[in-house]
Amino acid sequence: MKIIVLKFGGTSVGTLKKIVKVAKIITSYVKKKYKVIVVSSAMSGVTNELLDKTKKISENFPNDEKDVILSTGEQISCALIAGKLNELGYKSRSWLGWQLPIITRGNYNASRIIKIQKTKIINYLKSGGVPIVTGFQGVNSDFRITTLERGGSDTSAILCAKFFDAEKCIIYTDVEGVFTTDPNLTKAAKKIDKISYEEMLEMASLGSKVMQPASIQEARLNRIEVDVRSTFSKKLGTTITKKKNIINKNTIRGISFTKNDAKITLIGVKDKPGVAASIFKPLYENSINVDMVVQNISANSRETDLTFTINLEDLIKTKKLLQNNKSIKFKNLIVNKNVSKVSIVGVGMITTPGVTYRMFKALAKKNINIEVISTSEIKISVLINKKNLKKSVEILHQEFKLNHNL
Ligand code: ASP
Ligand code: MG
């Protein structure tokens, strides 16, 4: 069986008119003799509205009931798609997570899919039906409805491709693919034809919002080739694939950035073992994600300044935790909200020397000050003043020739 998984994101099914368009895309694959499994998100905005309701009715709405509510958005969009396909003369029906079932494990609101039962869908495909499967949801061993993390329909689609052994998984969304950087920031951005799992994972985690990072990790682990393309354009999108399949040898594949970081500096912290751990422990216990970290030895070598970045929305909580933390002493706490993290990403940097130097030199030429640096094997991130964001991205785009041969 030539199975293909088509996933439609929230904006692709955001209005009834758009759902008609989606139905036409689905039938075009049926006509090409594919056995099509559709996975859909909720209509855009719906999941947020549902979440708001839970917050309004109770300050501590139970997580298991939250999943019952949040999962309903997908039930609506899937039924609408199936209904339209029926009208167009195709056999189609919605399948909710528990009806397959899609079996999950882990906490409510953040479950993981561990298995998808194939039999019912395979039989349905054999009978000529087009199953429309709800993304983002499953059922656990207590037979309760669960949801994955937000944006989890991408993961649902990729794991459908895995369990049904699909030839392809296509993510239909509202952008034409993955770009070298955000086209809303600069006209220089170019669509990337092929990107490796590793690069895509870094790009997604660093702020390029095309796909949910966890879904790319699943694609990478299971070696599932993913196409990302627009529901509203005929243009070919971006293929996320193995490094081996990428001929273009650009050192850097793309530039990501964030706009919602805050930088905290603790001045005059005692320089002795265990201090950094006692600063970060309460943050960890409160699920505050610390990103970049630097520590400077002070002149007298008994004290140090510690700088780190967090998500802006965690700022108030973080400040409180630091100020109320009896086990650490510091002279001053400085906050800077006007920072952005800019990252260059590319597997090519593993084998190409001098990338760091080129990045720093390019920024220096434009008089852009680097405040914090962090690196991994395939990315280099710098923290800069937010006002220099566009300038930085553009100069790096130029330096690494990202508008050529992608
Ligand atoms: N509807 C869910 C959300 O808004 C899942 C998804 O869109 O992928 O997070
Ligand atoms: Mg989404």
Tab-separated table of C-alpha atoms and ligand atoms in Angstrom:
chain	number	residue	atom	x	y	z
A	1	MET	CA	0.000	0.000	0.000
A	2	LYS	CA	1.284	3.419	-0.997
A	3	ILE	CA	0.451	5.322	2.199
A	4	ILE	CA	0.932	9.060	2.584
A	5	VAL	CA	0.292	11.143	5.701
A	6	LEU	CA	-0.967	14.699	5.161
A	7	LYS	CA	-0.999	16.987	8.174
A	8	PHE	CA	-2.877	20.272	8.211
A	9	GLY	CA	-2.034	22.945	10.774
A	10	GLY	CA	-4.439	25.260	12.558
A	11	THR	CA	-4.245	28.079	10.029
A	12	SER	CA	-4.773	25.632	7.146
A	13	VAL	CA	-8.142	24.647	8.629
A	14	GLY	CA	-8.770	28.077	10.177
A	15	THR	CA	-12.010	28.804	8.276
A	16	LEU	CA	-14.631	26.769	6.449
A	17	LYS	CA	-13.360	28.163	3.164
A	18	LYS	CA	-9.886	26.940	3.967
A	19	ILE	CA	-11.235	23.507	4.864
A	20	VAL	CA	-12.724	23.300	1.369
A	21	LYS	CA	-9.251	23.990	0.006
A	22	VAL	CA	-7.811	21.305	2.279
A	23	ALA	CA	-10.388	18.803	1.040
A	24	LYS	CA	-9.267	19.497	-2.530
A	25	ILE	CA	-5.634	18.897	-1.644
A	26	ILE	CA	-6.609	15.584	-0.040
A	27	THR	CA	-8.561	14.431	-3.084
A	28	SER	CA	-5.639	15.291	-5.373
A	29	TYR	CA	-3.592	12.624	-3.564
A	30	VAL	CA	-6.443	10.120	-3.650
A	31	LYS	CA	-6.593	10.629	-7.408
A	32	LYS	CA	-2.882	9.841	-7.578
A	33	LYS	CA	-3.724	6.432	-6.045
A	34	TYR	CA	-2.275	7.164	-2.644
A	35	LYS	CA	-3.853	5.719	0.466
A	36	VAL	CA	-4.182	8.973	2.372
A	37	ILE	CA	-4.156	9.338	6.148
A	38	VAL	CA	-5.009	12.884	7.183
A	39	VAL	CA	-3.982	14.343	10.537
A	40	SER	CA	-5.431	17.711	11.486
A	41	SER	CA	-4.896	20.364	14.140
A	42	ALA	CA	-7.758	22.357	15.606
A	43	MET	CA	-8.935	25.457	13.739
A	44	SER	CA	-6.517	28.244	14.615
A	45	GLY	CA	-7.230	29.944	17.926
A	46	VAL	CA	-9.612	27.243	19.128
A	47	THR	CA	-7.208	25.474	21.484
A	48	ASN	CA	-6.328	28.811	23.096
A	49	GLU	CA	-9.992	29.667	23.573
A	50	LEU	CA	-10.597	26.326	25.237
A	51	LEU	CA	-7.594	26.837	27.483
A	52	ASP	CA	-8.894	30.268	28.480
A	53	LYS	CA	-12.177	28.725	29.561
A	54	THR	CA	-10.426	26.332	31.923
A	55	LYS	CA	-8.458	29.219	33.407
A	56	LYS	CA	-11.540	31.364	33.852
A	57	ILE	CA	-13.620	28.758	35.615
A	58	SER	CA	-10.937	27.608	38.018
A	59	GLU	CA	-7.510	28.728	39.127
A	60	ASN	CA	-6.334	25.153	39.354
A	61	PHE	CA	-8.279	23.321	36.742
A	62	PRO	CA	-7.328	19.623	36.864
A	63	ASN	CA	-4.878	18.579	34.153
A	64	ASP	CA	-6.793	15.446	33.159
A	65	GLU	CA	-10.002	17.420	32.555
A	66	LYS	CA	-8.005	20.050	30.701
A	67	ASP	CA	-7.030	17.403	28.176
A	68	VAL	CA	-10.657	16.377	27.726
A	69	ILE	CA	-11.455	19.949	26.769
A	70	LEU	CA	-8.352	20.807	24.749
A	71	SER	CA	-8.726	17.715	22.598
A	72	THR	CA	-12.148	18.807	21.337
A	73	GLY	CA	-10.720	21.372	18.916
A	74	GLU	CA	-9.320	18.618	16.725
A	75	GLN	CA	-12.603	16.698	16.893
A	76	ILE	CA	-14.351	19.629	15.215
A	77	SER	CA	-11.838	20.242	12.428
A	78	CYS	CA	-11.554	16.544	11.595
A	79	ALA	CA	-15.313	16.079	11.380
A	80	LEU	CA	-15.579	19.137	9.132
A	81	ILE	CA	-12.936	17.794	6.751
A	82	ALA	CA	-14.571	14.359	6.663
A	83	GLY	CA	-17.976	15.950	6.072
A	84	LYS	CA	-16.701	17.977	3.135
A	85	LEU	CA	-15.005	14.942	1.581
A	86	ASN	CA	-18.273	13.040	1.823
A	87	GLU	CA	-20.000	15.830	-0.021
A	88	LEU	CA	-17.360	15.647	-2.734
A	89	GLY	CA	-18.172	11.966	-3.159
A	90	TYR	CA	-15.367	10.393	-1.160
A	91	LYS	CA	-15.677	7.889	1.625
A	92	SER	CA	-14.253	9.526	4.720
A	93	ARG	CA	-14.731	9.684	8.481
A	94	SER	CA	-13.098	11.217	11.525
A	95	TRP	CA	-11.093	9.061	13.927
A	96	LEU	CA	-10.509	10.325	17.457
A	97	GLY	CA	-7.340	9.303	19.242
A	98	TRP	CA	-9.086	6.777	21.512
A	99	GLN	CA	-10.872	5.150	18.588
A	100	LEU	CA	-7.688	3.771	16.974
A	101	PRO	CA	-6.349	3.914	19.675
A	102	ILE	CA	-3.340	6.221	19.789
A	103	ILE	CA	-1.786	5.107	23.055
A	104	THR	CA	0.106	7.614	25.164
A	105	ARG	CA	2.143	7.602	28.324
A	106	GLY	CA	3.234	10.379	30.676
A	107	ASN	CA	1.664	13.448	32.225
A	108	TYR	CA	-1.566	15.030	31.096
A	109	ASN	CA	-0.956	18.060	28.826
A	110	ALA	CA	2.432	16.641	27.858
A	111	SER	CA	1.934	12.981	26.989
A	112	ARG	CA	4.008	10.997	24.544
A	113	ILE	CA	2.655	8.639	21.916
A	114	ILE	CA	4.039	5.162	22.495
A	115	LYS	CA	1.965	3.197	20.013
A	116	ILE	CA	-0.667	3.571	17.342
A	117	GLN	CA	-2.886	0.555	16.666
A	118	LYS	CA	-2.999	0.017	12.946
A	119	THR	CA	-5.755	-2.473	12.268
A	120	LYS	CA	-8.832	-0.267	12.076
A	121	ILE	CA	-7.198	2.360	9.902
A	122	ILE	CA	-5.610	-0.187	7.584
A	123	ASN	CA	-8.987	-1.889	7.100
A	124	TYR	CA	-10.596	1.458	6.484
A	125	LEU	CA	-7.944	2.390	3.924
A	126	LYS	CA	-8.429	-0.973	2.218
A	127	SER	CA	-12.134	-0.287	1.970
A	128	GLY	CA	-11.344	2.905	0.083
A	129	GLY	CA	-11.889	5.296	2.990
A	130	VAL	CA	-9.933	8.428	3.834
A	131	PRO	CA	-9.384	8.503	7.604
A	132	ILE	CA	-9.149	11.945	9.217
A	133	VAL	CA	-7.230	11.436	12.439
A	134	THR	CA	-7.216	13.966	15.256
A	135	GLY	CA	-3.751	15.309	15.986
A	136	PHE	CA	-2.503	16.314	19.422
A	137	GLN	CA	-4.409	13.626	21.352
A	138	GLY	CA	-4.375	10.061	22.554
A	139	VAL	CA	-5.575	7.822	25.316
A	140	ASN	CA	-3.643	6.454	28.287
A	141	SER	CA	-3.734	3.163	30.169
A	142	ASP	CA	-6.442	4.563	32.492
A	143	PHE	CA	-8.553	5.019	29.344
A	144	ARG	CA	-8.458	8.776	29.815
A	145	ILE	CA	-7.974	11.285	27.029
A	146	THR	CA	-4.548	12.878	26.887
A	147	THR	CA	-2.934	15.614	24.854
A	148	LEU	CA	0.623	16.058	23.714
A	149	GLU	CA	2.490	19.299	24.223
A	150	ARG	CA	1.118	22.352	22.407
A	151	GLY	CA	1.719	22.148	18.687
A	152	GLY	CA	1.698	18.374	19.056
A	153	SER	CA	-0.231	17.585	15.883
A	154	ASP	CA	3.089	17.629	14.070
A	155	THR	CA	4.234	14.784	16.295
A	156	SER	CA	0.959	12.922	15.740
A	157	ALA	CA	1.508	13.120	11.985
A	158	ILE	CA	5.113	11.993	12.108
A	159	LEU	CA	4.274	9.055	14.334
A	160	CYS	CA	1.380	8.092	12.052
A	161	ALA	CA	3.932	8.017	9.238
A	162	LYS	CA	6.110	5.790	11.387
A	163	PHE	CA	3.493	3.311	12.568
A	164	PHE	CA	1.738	3.061	9.208
A	165	ASP	CA	5.030	2.895	7.364
A	166	ALA	CA	4.068	5.771	5.096
A	167	GLU	CA	6.085	6.692	2.032
A	168	LYS	CA	5.916	10.324	2.948
A	169	CYS	CA	4.719	12.767	5.560
A	170	ILE	CA	3.710	16.191	4.322
A	171	ILE	CA	3.165	19.017	6.763
A	172	TYR	CA	0.800	21.561	5.215
A	173	THR	CA	1.083	24.925	6.897
A	174	ASP	CA	0.758	28.670	6.278
A	175	VAL	CA	4.336	29.256	5.131
A	176	GLU	CA	6.061	27.989	2.012
A	177	GLY	CA	8.627	25.995	3.899
A	178	VAL	CA	11.633	26.532	6.092
A	179	PHE	CA	13.519	29.736	5.387
A	180	THR	CA	17.141	30.697	5.984
A	181	THR	CA	15.730	33.175	8.447
A	182	ASP	CA	12.360	34.722	9.229
A	183	PRO	CA	11.030	36.349	6.009
A	184	ASN	CA	9.032	38.729	8.203
A	185	LEU	CA	12.278	40.178	9.543
A	186	THR	CA	14.214	40.528	6.313
A	187	LYS	CA	13.617	40.270	2.594
A	188	ALA	CA	16.951	38.495	2.310
A	189	ALA	CA	15.404	35.261	3.662
A	190	LYS	CA	15.362	32.395	1.139
A	191	LYS	CA	13.458	29.167	1.155
A	192	ILE	CA	15.648	26.147	1.909
A	193	ASP	CA	15.106	23.153	-0.391
A	194	LYS	CA	16.599	20.545	1.903
A	195	ILE	CA	17.601	20.670	5.531
A	196	SER	CA	18.938	17.937	7.801
A	197	TYR	CA	17.026	16.742	10.863
A	198	GLU	CA	19.795	18.059	13.081
A	199	GLU	CA	19.726	21.534	11.576
A	200	MET	CA	15.953	21.674	11.609
A	201	LEU	CA	15.903	20.624	15.239
A	202	GLU	CA	18.255	23.449	16.175
A	203	MET	CA	16.345	25.967	14.053
A	204	ALA	CA	13.025	24.932	15.595
A	205	SER	CA	14.340	24.991	19.146
A	206	LEU	CA	16.004	28.351	18.587
A	207	GLY	CA	12.867	30.159	17.603
A	208	SER	CA	11.941	29.308	13.995
A	209	LYS	CA	8.336	28.391	14.544
A	210	VAL	CA	7.563	26.242	11.515
A	211	MET	CA	7.309	22.931	13.369
A	212	GLN	CA	7.196	21.670	16.914
A	213	PRO	CA	10.761	20.754	17.971
A	214	ALA	CA	9.702	17.443	19.569
A	215	SER	CA	8.182	16.332	16.266
A	216	ILE	CA	11.462	16.818	14.450
A	217	GLN	CA	13.230	14.739	17.038
A	218	GLU	CA	10.724	11.946	16.314
A	219	ALA	CA	11.302	12.298	12.584
A	220	ARG	CA	15.047	12.123	13.123
A	221	LEU	CA	14.917	9.080	15.396
A	222	ASN	CA	12.621	7.229	13.019
A	223	ARG	CA	14.259	8.476	9.803
A	224	ILE	CA	11.007	9.814	8.411
A	225	GLU	CA	11.366	12.214	5.549
A	226	VAL	CA	9.126	15.223	6.034
A	227	ASP	CA	8.022	17.801	3.496
A	228	VAL	CA	6.877	21.173	4.781
A	229	ARG	CA	4.831	23.240	2.365
A	230	SER	CA	2.044	25.753	2.104
A	231	THR	CA	-1.632	24.867	1.861
A	232	PHE	CA	-2.150	28.028	-0.134
A	233	SER	CA	0.536	27.795	-2.794
A	234	LYS	CA	1.628	25.290	-5.404
A	235	LYS	CA	5.331	25.892	-4.734
A	236	LEU	CA	7.464	23.043	-3.516
A	237	GLY	CA	8.400	23.381	0.108
A	238	THR	CA	11.326	22.180	2.197
A	239	THR	CA	12.347	18.569	2.689
A	240	ILE	CA	13.675	17.592	6.098
A	241	THR	CA	15.920	14.618	5.575
A	242	LYS	CA	19.169	12.803	6.380
A	243	LYS	CA	22.426	14.753	6.071
A	244	LYS	CA	23.514	12.266	3.426
A	245	ASN	CA	20.734	13.363	1.079
A	246	ILE	CA	21.847	16.973	1.039
A	247	ILE	CA	24.172	17.840	-1.793
A	248	ASN	CA	24.483	21.523	-1.107
A	249	LYS	CA	27.423	21.997	1.180
A	250	ASN	CA	26.707	25.449	2.581
A	251	THR	CA	28.450	25.666	5.930
A	252	ILE	CA	25.546	27.507	7.500
A	253	ARG	CA	21.979	26.536	6.671
A	254	GLY	CA	20.047	29.175	8.548
A	255	ILE	CA	19.816	31.893	11.167
A	256	SER	CA	17.325	31.775	14.012
A	257	PHE	CA	16.559	34.338	16.631
A	258	THR	CA	14.440	34.949	19.678
A	259	LYS	CA	12.894	38.160	20.903
A	260	ASN	CA	11.593	37.028	24.245
A	261	ASP	CA	14.722	36.560	26.318
A	262	ALA	CA	15.699	38.361	29.468
A	263	LYS	CA	19.239	38.589	30.782
A	264	ILE	CA	19.919	38.477	34.495
A	265	THR	CA	23.267	39.327	36.047
A	266	LEU	CA	24.067	38.632	39.670
A	267	ILE	CA	26.924	40.847	40.770
A	268	GLY	CA	29.249	39.823	43.564
A	269	VAL	CA	28.351	36.189	44.091
A	270	LYS	CA	30.718	34.173	46.333
A	271	ASP	CA	33.161	32.224	44.189
A	272	LYS	CA	33.112	28.791	45.822
A	273	PRO	CA	31.892	25.328	44.889
A	274	GLY	CA	28.148	24.781	44.922
A	275	VAL	CA	27.117	28.397	44.461
A	276	ALA	CA	25.986	28.084	40.850
A	277	ALA	CA	24.066	24.929	41.741
A	278	SER	CA	22.266	26.643	44.597
A	279	ILE	CA	21.277	29.499	42.300
A	280	PHE	CA	19.885	27.248	39.585
A	281	LYS	CA	18.230	24.592	41.762
A	282	PRO	CA	15.149	26.655	42.689
A	283	LEU	CA	14.803	27.725	39.058
A	284	TYR	CA	14.839	24.121	37.985
A	285	GLU	CA	12.318	23.212	40.689
A	286	ASN	CA	10.002	25.870	39.312
A	287	SER	CA	10.407	24.668	35.708
A	288	ILE	CA	12.252	27.804	34.666
A	289	ASN	CA	14.461	27.076	31.734
A	290	VAL	CA	17.883	28.675	31.900
A	291	ASP	CA	19.450	29.122	28.502
A	292	MET	CA	22.815	30.839	28.127
A	293	VAL	CA	25.140	31.086	31.120
A	294	VAL	CA	28.433	32.914	31.680
A	295	GLN	CA	30.463	33.455	34.774
A	296	ASN	CA	33.200	36.032	35.174
A	297	ILE	CA	35.869	35.769	37.816
A	298	SER	CA	36.182	39.082	39.576
A	299	ALA	CA	39.497	40.782	40.214
A	300	ASN	CA	39.758	39.696	43.844
A	301	SER	CA	38.937	36.085	42.796
A	302	ARG	CA	36.666	35.662	45.827
A	303	GLU	CA	33.604	36.929	44.052
A	304	THR	CA	32.169	36.412	40.637
A	305	ASP	CA	29.456	37.820	38.401
A	306	LEU	CA	27.014	35.327	36.998
A	307	THR	CA	24.953	36.106	33.910
A	308	PHE	CA	22.232	33.957	32.397
A	309	THR	CA	19.201	34.223	30.164
A	310	ILE	CA	15.654	33.022	30.679
A	311	ASN	CA	12.342	33.402	28.935
A	312	LEU	CA	10.922	36.888	29.457
A	313	GLU	CA	7.674	35.479	30.811
A	314	ASP	CA	9.569	33.811	33.672
A	315	LEU	CA	11.271	37.049	34.714
A	316	ILE	CA	9.112	38.105	37.650
A	317	LYS	CA	9.075	34.616	39.118
A	318	THR	CA	12.838	34.243	38.643
A	319	LYS	CA	13.602	37.552	40.340
A	320	LYS	CA	11.470	36.565	43.317
A	321	LEU	CA	13.132	33.176	43.592
A	322	LEU	CA	16.592	34.740	43.510
A	323	GLN	CA	15.753	37.472	45.996
A	324	ASN	CA	14.120	35.054	48.435
A	325	ASN	CA	16.856	32.460	48.143
A	326	LYS	CA	18.534	32.401	51.561
A	327	SER	CA	21.349	30.133	50.455
A	328	ILE	CA	22.936	32.639	48.067
A	329	LYS	CA	24.258	36.133	48.538
A	330	PHE	CA	24.909	38.684	45.866
A	331	LYS	CA	25.492	42.423	45.825
A	332	ASN	CA	23.207	43.372	43.018
A	333	LEU	CA	20.769	41.932	40.524
A	334	ILE	CA	20.605	43.527	37.094
A	335	VAL	CA	17.940	42.740	34.526
A	336	ASN	CA	18.085	43.492	30.823
A	337	LYS	CA	14.958	42.906	28.774
A	338	ASN	CA	16.294	44.409	25.572
A	339	VAL	CA	18.166	41.369	24.361
A	340	SER	CA	17.818	38.976	21.461
A	341	LYS	CA	19.563	35.720	20.805
A	342	VAL	CA	20.822	35.233	17.262
A	343	SER	CA	22.028	31.794	16.223
A	344	ILE	CA	23.681	30.467	13.114
A	345	VAL	CA	22.999	26.810	12.411
A	346	GLY	CA	24.690	24.353	10.082
A	347	VAL	CA	26.135	20.852	10.148
A	348	GLY	CA	28.910	22.218	7.911
A	349	MET	CA	30.502	23.986	10.853
A	350	ILE	CA	31.646	20.651	12.286
A	351	THR	CA	34.185	20.335	9.510
A	352	THR	CA	34.779	23.969	8.584
A	353	PRO	CA	37.182	25.948	10.746
A	354	GLY	CA	36.782	29.663	11.291
A	355	VAL	CA	32.994	29.925	11.481
A	356	THR	CA	33.063	31.482	14.941
A	357	TYR	CA	35.656	33.987	13.829
A	358	ARG	CA	33.640	34.936	10.734
A	359	MET	CA	30.505	35.412	12.786
A	360	PHE	CA	32.192	37.619	15.383
A	361	LYS	CA	34.087	39.589	12.763
A	362	ALA	CA	30.939	40.281	10.759
A	363	LEU	CA	29.143	41.557	13.856
A	364	ALA	CA	32.130	43.630	14.941
A	365	LYS	CA	32.277	45.327	11.569
A	366	LYS	CA	28.773	46.620	12.198
A	367	ASN	CA	29.694	47.654	15.716
A	368	ILE	CA	27.390	45.104	17.295
A	369	ASN	CA	28.358	44.119	20.813
A	370	ILE	CA	28.133	40.460	21.827
A	371	GLU	CA	26.927	40.051	25.407
A	372	VAL	CA	26.823	36.273	25.881
A	373	ILE	CA	27.913	33.367	23.689
A	374	SER	CA	26.885	29.721	23.649
A	375	THR	CA	27.661	26.977	21.192
A	376	SER	CA	26.842	23.391	20.305
A	377	GLU	CA	28.367	21.211	17.635
A	378	ILE	CA	26.214	22.720	14.908
A	379	LYS	CA	25.198	26.139	16.184
A	380	ILE	CA	26.660	29.326	17.587
A	381	SER	CA	24.390	31.692	19.505
A	382	VAL	CA	25.112	35.223	20.580
A	383	LEU	CA	23.099	37.537	22.763
A	384	ILE	CA	22.888	41.088	21.453
A	385	ASN	CA	20.897	44.242	22.040
A	386	LYS	CA	17.438	43.786	20.558
A	387	LYS	CA	17.727	47.000	18.572
A	388	ASN	CA	20.497	45.394	16.497
A	389	LEU	CA	18.533	42.265	15.650
A	390	LYS	CA	17.669	42.992	12.033
A	391	LYS	CA	21.112	44.380	11.305
A	392	SER	CA	22.789	41.311	12.816
A	393	VAL	CA	20.662	38.814	10.965
A	394	GLU	CA	21.228	40.614	7.676
A	395	ILE	CA	24.981	40.871	8.051
A	396	LEU	CA	25.263	37.191	8.992
A	397	HIS	CA	22.975	36.200	6.140
A	398	GLN	CA	25.351	38.005	3.827
A	399	GLU	CA	28.545	36.737	5.468
A	400	PHE	CA	27.490	33.088	5.104
A	401	LYS	CA	26.059	33.595	1.611
A	402	LEU	CA	22.670	32.265	2.539
A	403	ASN	CA	21.002	33.726	-0.501
A	404	HIS	CA	22.954	31.393	-2.804
A	405	ASN	CA	22.412	27.776	-3.908
A	406	LEU	CA	20.008	26.463	-1.378
B	1	ASP	N1	-4.306	22.370	18.542
B	1	ASP	C1	-3.095	22.111	19.270
B	1	ASP	C2	-2.430	23.411	19.672
B	1	ASP	O1	-2.922	24.475	19.353
B	1	ASP	C3	-2.164	21.196	18.553
B	1	ASP	C4	-1.583	21.735	17.271
B	1	ASP	O2	-2.016	22.735	16.724
B	1	ASP	O3	-0.647	21.118	16.755
B	1	ASP	O4	-1.432	23.385	20.322
B	2	MG	MG	0.487	23.818	14.901
